[in-house]
C-alpha positions as MATLAB code, in Angstrom:
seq = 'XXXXXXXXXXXXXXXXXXXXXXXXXXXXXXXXXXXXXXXXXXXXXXXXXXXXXXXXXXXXXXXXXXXXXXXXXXXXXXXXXXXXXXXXXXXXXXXXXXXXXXXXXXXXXXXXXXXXXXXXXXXXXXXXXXXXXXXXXXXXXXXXXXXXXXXXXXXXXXXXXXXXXXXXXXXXXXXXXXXXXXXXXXXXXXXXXXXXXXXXXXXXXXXXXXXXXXXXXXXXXXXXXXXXXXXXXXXXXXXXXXXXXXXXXXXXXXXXXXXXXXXXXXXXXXXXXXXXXXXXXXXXXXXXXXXXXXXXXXXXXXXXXXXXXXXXXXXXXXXXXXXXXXXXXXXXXXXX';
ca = [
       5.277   77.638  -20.395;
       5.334   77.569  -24.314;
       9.099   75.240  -23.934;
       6.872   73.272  -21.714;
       4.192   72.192  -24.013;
       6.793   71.861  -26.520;
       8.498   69.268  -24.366;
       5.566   67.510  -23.533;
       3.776   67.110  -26.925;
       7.080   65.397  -28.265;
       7.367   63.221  -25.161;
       3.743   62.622  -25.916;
       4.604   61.751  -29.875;
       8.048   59.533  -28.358;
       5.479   57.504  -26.208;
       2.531   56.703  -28.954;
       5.439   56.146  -31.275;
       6.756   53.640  -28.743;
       3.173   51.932  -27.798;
       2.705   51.836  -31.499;
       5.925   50.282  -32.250;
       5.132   47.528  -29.832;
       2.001   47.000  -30.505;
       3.449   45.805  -34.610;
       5.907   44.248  -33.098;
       3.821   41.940  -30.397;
       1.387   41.199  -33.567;
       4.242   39.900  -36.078;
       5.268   38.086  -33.274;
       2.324   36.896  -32.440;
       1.192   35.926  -35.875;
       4.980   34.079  -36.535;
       4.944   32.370  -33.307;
       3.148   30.669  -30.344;
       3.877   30.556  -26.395;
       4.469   27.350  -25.633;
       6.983   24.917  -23.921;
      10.107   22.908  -24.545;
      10.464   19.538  -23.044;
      13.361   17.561  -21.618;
      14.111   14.241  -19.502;
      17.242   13.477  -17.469;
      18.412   16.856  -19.533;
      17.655   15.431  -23.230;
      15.135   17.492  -25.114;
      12.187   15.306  -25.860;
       9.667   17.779  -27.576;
       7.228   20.509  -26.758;
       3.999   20.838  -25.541;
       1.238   23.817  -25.693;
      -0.149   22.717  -22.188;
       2.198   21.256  -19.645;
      -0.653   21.408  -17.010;
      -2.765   18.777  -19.222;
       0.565   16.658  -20.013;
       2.057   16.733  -16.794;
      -1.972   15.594  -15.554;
      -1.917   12.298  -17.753;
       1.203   11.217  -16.443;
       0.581   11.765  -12.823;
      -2.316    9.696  -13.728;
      -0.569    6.703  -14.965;
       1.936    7.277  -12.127;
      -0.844    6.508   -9.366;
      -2.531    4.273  -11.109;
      -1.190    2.719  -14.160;
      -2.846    1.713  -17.683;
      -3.151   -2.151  -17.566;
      -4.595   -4.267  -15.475;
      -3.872   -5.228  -11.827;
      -1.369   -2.428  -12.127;
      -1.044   -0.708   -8.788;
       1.206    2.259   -9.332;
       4.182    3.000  -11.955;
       7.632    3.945  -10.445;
       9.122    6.844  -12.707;
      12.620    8.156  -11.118;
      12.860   11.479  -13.598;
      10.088   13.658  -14.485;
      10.221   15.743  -17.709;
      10.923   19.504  -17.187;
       9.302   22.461  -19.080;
      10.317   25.673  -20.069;
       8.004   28.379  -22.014;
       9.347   29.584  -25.227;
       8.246   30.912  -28.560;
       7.923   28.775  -31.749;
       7.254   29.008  -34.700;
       3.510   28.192  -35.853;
       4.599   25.759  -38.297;
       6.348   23.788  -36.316;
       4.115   20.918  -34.406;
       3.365   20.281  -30.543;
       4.540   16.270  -29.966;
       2.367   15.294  -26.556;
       1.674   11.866  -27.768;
       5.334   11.356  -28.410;
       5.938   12.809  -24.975;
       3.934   10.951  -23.028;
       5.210    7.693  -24.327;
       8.826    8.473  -23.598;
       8.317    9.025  -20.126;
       6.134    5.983  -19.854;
       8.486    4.147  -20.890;
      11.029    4.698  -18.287;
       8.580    3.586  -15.805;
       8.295    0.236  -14.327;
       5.037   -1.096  -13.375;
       4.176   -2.369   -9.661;
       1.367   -5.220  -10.132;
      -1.355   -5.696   -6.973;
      -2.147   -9.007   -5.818;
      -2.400  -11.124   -3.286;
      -1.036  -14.568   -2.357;
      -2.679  -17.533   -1.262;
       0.265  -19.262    0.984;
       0.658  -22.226    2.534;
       3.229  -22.815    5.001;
       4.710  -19.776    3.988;
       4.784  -20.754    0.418;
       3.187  -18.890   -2.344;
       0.558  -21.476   -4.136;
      -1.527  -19.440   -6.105;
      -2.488  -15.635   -7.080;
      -5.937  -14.033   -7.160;
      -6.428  -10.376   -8.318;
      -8.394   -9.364   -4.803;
      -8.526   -9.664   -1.432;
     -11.945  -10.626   -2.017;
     -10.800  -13.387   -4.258;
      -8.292  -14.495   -1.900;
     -10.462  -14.458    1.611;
     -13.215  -16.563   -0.598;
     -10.649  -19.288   -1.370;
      -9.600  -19.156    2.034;
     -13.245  -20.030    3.269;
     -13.840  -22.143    0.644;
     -11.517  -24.547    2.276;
     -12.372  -24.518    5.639;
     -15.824  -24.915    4.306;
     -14.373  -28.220    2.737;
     -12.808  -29.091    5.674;
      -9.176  -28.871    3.740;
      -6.593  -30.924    5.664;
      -4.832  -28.068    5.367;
      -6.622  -24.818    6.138;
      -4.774  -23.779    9.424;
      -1.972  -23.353    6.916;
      -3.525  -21.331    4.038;
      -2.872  -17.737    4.177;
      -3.350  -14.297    2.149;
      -0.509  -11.665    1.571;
      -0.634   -8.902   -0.157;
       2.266   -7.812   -2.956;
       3.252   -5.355   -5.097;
       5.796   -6.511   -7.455;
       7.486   -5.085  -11.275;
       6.431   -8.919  -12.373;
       2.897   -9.787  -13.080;
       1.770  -13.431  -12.201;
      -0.788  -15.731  -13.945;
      -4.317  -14.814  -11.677;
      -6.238  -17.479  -10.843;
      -9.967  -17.701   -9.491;
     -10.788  -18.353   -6.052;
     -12.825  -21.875   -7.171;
      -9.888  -22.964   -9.124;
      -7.320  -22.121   -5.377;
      -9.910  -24.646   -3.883;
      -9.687  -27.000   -6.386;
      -5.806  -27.427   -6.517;
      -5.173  -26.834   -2.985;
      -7.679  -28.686   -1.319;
      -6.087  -31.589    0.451;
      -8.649  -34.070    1.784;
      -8.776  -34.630    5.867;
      -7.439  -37.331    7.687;
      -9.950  -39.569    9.180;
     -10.500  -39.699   12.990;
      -9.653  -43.012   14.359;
     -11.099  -44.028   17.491;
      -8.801  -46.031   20.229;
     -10.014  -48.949   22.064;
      -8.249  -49.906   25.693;
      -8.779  -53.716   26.383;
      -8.497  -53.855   30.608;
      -7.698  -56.887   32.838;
     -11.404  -58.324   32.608;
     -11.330  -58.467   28.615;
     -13.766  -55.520   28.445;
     -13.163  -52.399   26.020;
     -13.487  -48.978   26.658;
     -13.475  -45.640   24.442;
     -10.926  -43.237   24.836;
     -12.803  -40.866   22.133;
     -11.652  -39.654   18.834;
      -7.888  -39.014   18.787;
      -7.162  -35.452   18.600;
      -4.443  -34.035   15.991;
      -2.266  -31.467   16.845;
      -3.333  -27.745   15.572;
      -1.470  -24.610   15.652;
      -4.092  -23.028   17.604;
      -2.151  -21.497   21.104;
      -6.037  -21.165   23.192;
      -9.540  -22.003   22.614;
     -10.067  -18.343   21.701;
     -12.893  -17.591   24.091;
     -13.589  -13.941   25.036;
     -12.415  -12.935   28.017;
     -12.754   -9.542   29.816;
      -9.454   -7.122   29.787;
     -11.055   -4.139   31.947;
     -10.298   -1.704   29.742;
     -11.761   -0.308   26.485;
      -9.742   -0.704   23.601;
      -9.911    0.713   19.725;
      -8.594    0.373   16.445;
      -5.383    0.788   15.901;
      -5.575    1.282   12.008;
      -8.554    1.214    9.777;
      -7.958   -1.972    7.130;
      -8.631   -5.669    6.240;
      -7.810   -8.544    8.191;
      -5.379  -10.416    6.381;
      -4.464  -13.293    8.774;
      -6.466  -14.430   11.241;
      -5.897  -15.385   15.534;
      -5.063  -19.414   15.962;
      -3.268  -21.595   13.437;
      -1.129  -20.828   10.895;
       1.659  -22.581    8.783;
       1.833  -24.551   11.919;
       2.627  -22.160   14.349;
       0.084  -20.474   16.670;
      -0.145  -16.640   14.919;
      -0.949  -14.783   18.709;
      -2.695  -11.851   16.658;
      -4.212  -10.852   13.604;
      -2.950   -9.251   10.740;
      -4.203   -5.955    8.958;
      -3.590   -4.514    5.915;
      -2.964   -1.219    4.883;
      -0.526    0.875    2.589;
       2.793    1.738    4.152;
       2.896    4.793    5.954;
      -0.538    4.722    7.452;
      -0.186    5.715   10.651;
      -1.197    3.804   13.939;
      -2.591    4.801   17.274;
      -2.169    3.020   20.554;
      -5.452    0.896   21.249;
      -5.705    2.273   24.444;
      -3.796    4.619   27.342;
      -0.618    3.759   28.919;
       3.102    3.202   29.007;
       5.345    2.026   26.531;
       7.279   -1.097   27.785;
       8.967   -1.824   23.996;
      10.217    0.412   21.229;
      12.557   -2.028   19.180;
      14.094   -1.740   15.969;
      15.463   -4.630   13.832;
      14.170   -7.963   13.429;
      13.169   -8.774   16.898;
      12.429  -12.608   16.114;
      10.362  -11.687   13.201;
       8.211   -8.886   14.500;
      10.281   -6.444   12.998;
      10.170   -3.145   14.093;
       7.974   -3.471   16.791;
       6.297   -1.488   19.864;
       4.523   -2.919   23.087;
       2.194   -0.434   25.919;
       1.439   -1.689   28.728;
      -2.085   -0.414   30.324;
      -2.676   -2.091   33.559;
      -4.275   -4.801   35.117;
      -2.417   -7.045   33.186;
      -3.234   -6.034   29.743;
      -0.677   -5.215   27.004;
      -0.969   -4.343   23.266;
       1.515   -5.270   20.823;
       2.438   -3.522   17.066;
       4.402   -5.266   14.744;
       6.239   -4.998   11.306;
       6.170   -1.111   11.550;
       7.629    0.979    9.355;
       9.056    3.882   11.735;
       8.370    3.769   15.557;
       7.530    7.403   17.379;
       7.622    6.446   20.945;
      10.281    5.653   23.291;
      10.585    2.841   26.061;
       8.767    5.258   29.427;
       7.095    7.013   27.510;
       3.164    7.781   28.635;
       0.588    7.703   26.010;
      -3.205    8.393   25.721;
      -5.661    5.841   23.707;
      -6.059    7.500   19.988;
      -2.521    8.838   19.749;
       0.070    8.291   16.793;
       2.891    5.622   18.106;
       4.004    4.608   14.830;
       3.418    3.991   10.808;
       2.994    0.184    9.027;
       5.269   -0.926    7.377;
       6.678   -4.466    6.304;
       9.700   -4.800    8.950;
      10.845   -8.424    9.860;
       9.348  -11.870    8.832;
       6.921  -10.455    6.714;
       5.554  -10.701    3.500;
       3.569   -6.935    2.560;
       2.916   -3.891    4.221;
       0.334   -4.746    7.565;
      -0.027   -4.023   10.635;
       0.457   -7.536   13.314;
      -1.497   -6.674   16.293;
      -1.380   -8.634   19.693;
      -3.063   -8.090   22.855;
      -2.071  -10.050   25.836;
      -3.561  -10.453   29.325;
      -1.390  -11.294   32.228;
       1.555  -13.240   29.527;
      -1.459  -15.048   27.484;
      -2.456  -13.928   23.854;
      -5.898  -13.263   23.368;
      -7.701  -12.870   19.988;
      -7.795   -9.450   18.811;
     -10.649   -9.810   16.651;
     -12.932  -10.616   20.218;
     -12.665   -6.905   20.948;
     -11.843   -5.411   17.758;
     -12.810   -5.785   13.797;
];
């Protein structure tokens, strides 16, 4: 019993010998250095940091959104790596430093959106609010050429001089041809009138509502871009909707899927078409992936696809048709 306490008092000594020990040792260490962490891009050592969660925060923040204006998002290929270490207290933290050497391998993705005509980019406002008011603005006017205006939507590395929407219907606006009104001379000497002459426009129907006999819904939530009727033109047989790429899109209504087509498919890209009886079809254009096959049965509400900016087009949207019995109707009747 005695060579037991023995044992056990100098384990006892060997153990508060040992907390003691460390206990000096964690405080010289502590007072000499700090925890904190080393920094490197694409494997070159860049500097350290005493909070990577704050650093890494500010530039996940100019990532999304960018620190000038119209910028839309900043593409950065490498992101900086940490690794905790001890250093010395004397020796400085460099997060400013940091932060502008991985900004500086980003490049910059600018948001705007183009007022086109005939498929031509004119002019540039900074929003889609801009752009739709310059669009109205000339059919207000009465532009000679407002079937041919439109609005897309980019995101490009270049920034471009931004106009206001008063100064797009200043240089844009084209003045309209006058009617002229034919006279027929008959046999007797008399004249008749054959009414105004009518000039051609892009429009493919007069438009008016008629009844599909089915209910229908929203393929995507978004802004109308482009409109039903006239355009650089050609008759556009839907409407356009914009949205970010990715966002996914549901079938407008219950049925079978007649198309599931990738490639350019005469400009509607990557495209799908249901057909849901009596006559009535829906049509999805310029998608980014396609997640139904040709047979396959779907129910109104379910994911057939994503947007994208497949095809003839000019930024990611969603070109939405609906067709009853061969004839396009306008989208915007029963939807948006």
């Amino acid at each position: 019993m005695k060579k037991i306490l023995i044992h056990l008092r100098t384990w006892v000594k060997l153990i508060s010998l040992t907390v003691l020990a460390t206990a000096i040792i964690t405080g010289v260490v502590a007072y000499i250095y700090k925890p904190t962490y080393s920094v490197t891009l694409n494997g070159e050592f860049i500097g350290y940091t005493k909070d990577k969660t704050q650093l890494q925060k500010r530039i996940n923040d100019y990532i999304e959104e960018g620190d000038g204006e119209n910028v839309s998002f900043v593409q950065v290929d490498e992101l900086p790596e940490y690794k905790l270490c001890l250093l010395q207290k004397d020796v400085s933290t460099n997060d400013e430093e940091i932060y502008t050497k991985v900004k500086d391998t980003g490049t910059a993705y600018y948001r705007y959106y183009a007022i086109v005509q005939d498929e031509e980019e004119k002019m540039y406002v900074a929003s889609y609010e801009e752009a739709e008011k310059a669009v109205e603005g000339l059919k207000e006017k009465n532009s000679a050429n407002k079937d041919e205006i439109g609005i897309v939507e980019k995101y490009e590395p270049q920034s471009k001089d931004i106009v206001s929407s008063e100064e797009v219907i200043s240089k844009l606006y084209e003045k309209p041809e006058e009617k002229v009104t034919k006279t027929i001379t008959n046999s007797s000497g008399t004249t008749k009138s054959s009414g105004p002459v009518k000039y051609a426009t892009s429009a493919n129907s007069s438009g008016n509502k008629i009844e599909l006999g089915i209910n229908i819904i929203k393929p995507i939530s978004g802004t109308v871009t482009s409109r039903f009727g006239g355009r650089w033109g050609k008759a556009h047989k839907g409407i356009d909707i914009g949205a970010p790429k990715g966002t996914k899109i549901k079938a407008a209504a219950g049925g079978t899927v007649v198309t599931s087509s990738t490639g350019y498919n005469g400009g509607y890209g990557n495209y799908i078409v249901i057909s849901h009886g009596n006559g009535v079809e829906t049509a999805y254009g310029h998608c980014n992936e396609l997640y139904v096959k040709v047979g396959q049965k779907v129910s109104q509400g379910e994911i057939i696809g994503s947007v994208g900016n497949t095809g003839r087009s000019y930024g990611n949207h969603l070109h939405l048709e609906i067709r009853k019995n061969g004839v396009a109707q306008n989208p915007q009747n029963y939807l948006y």
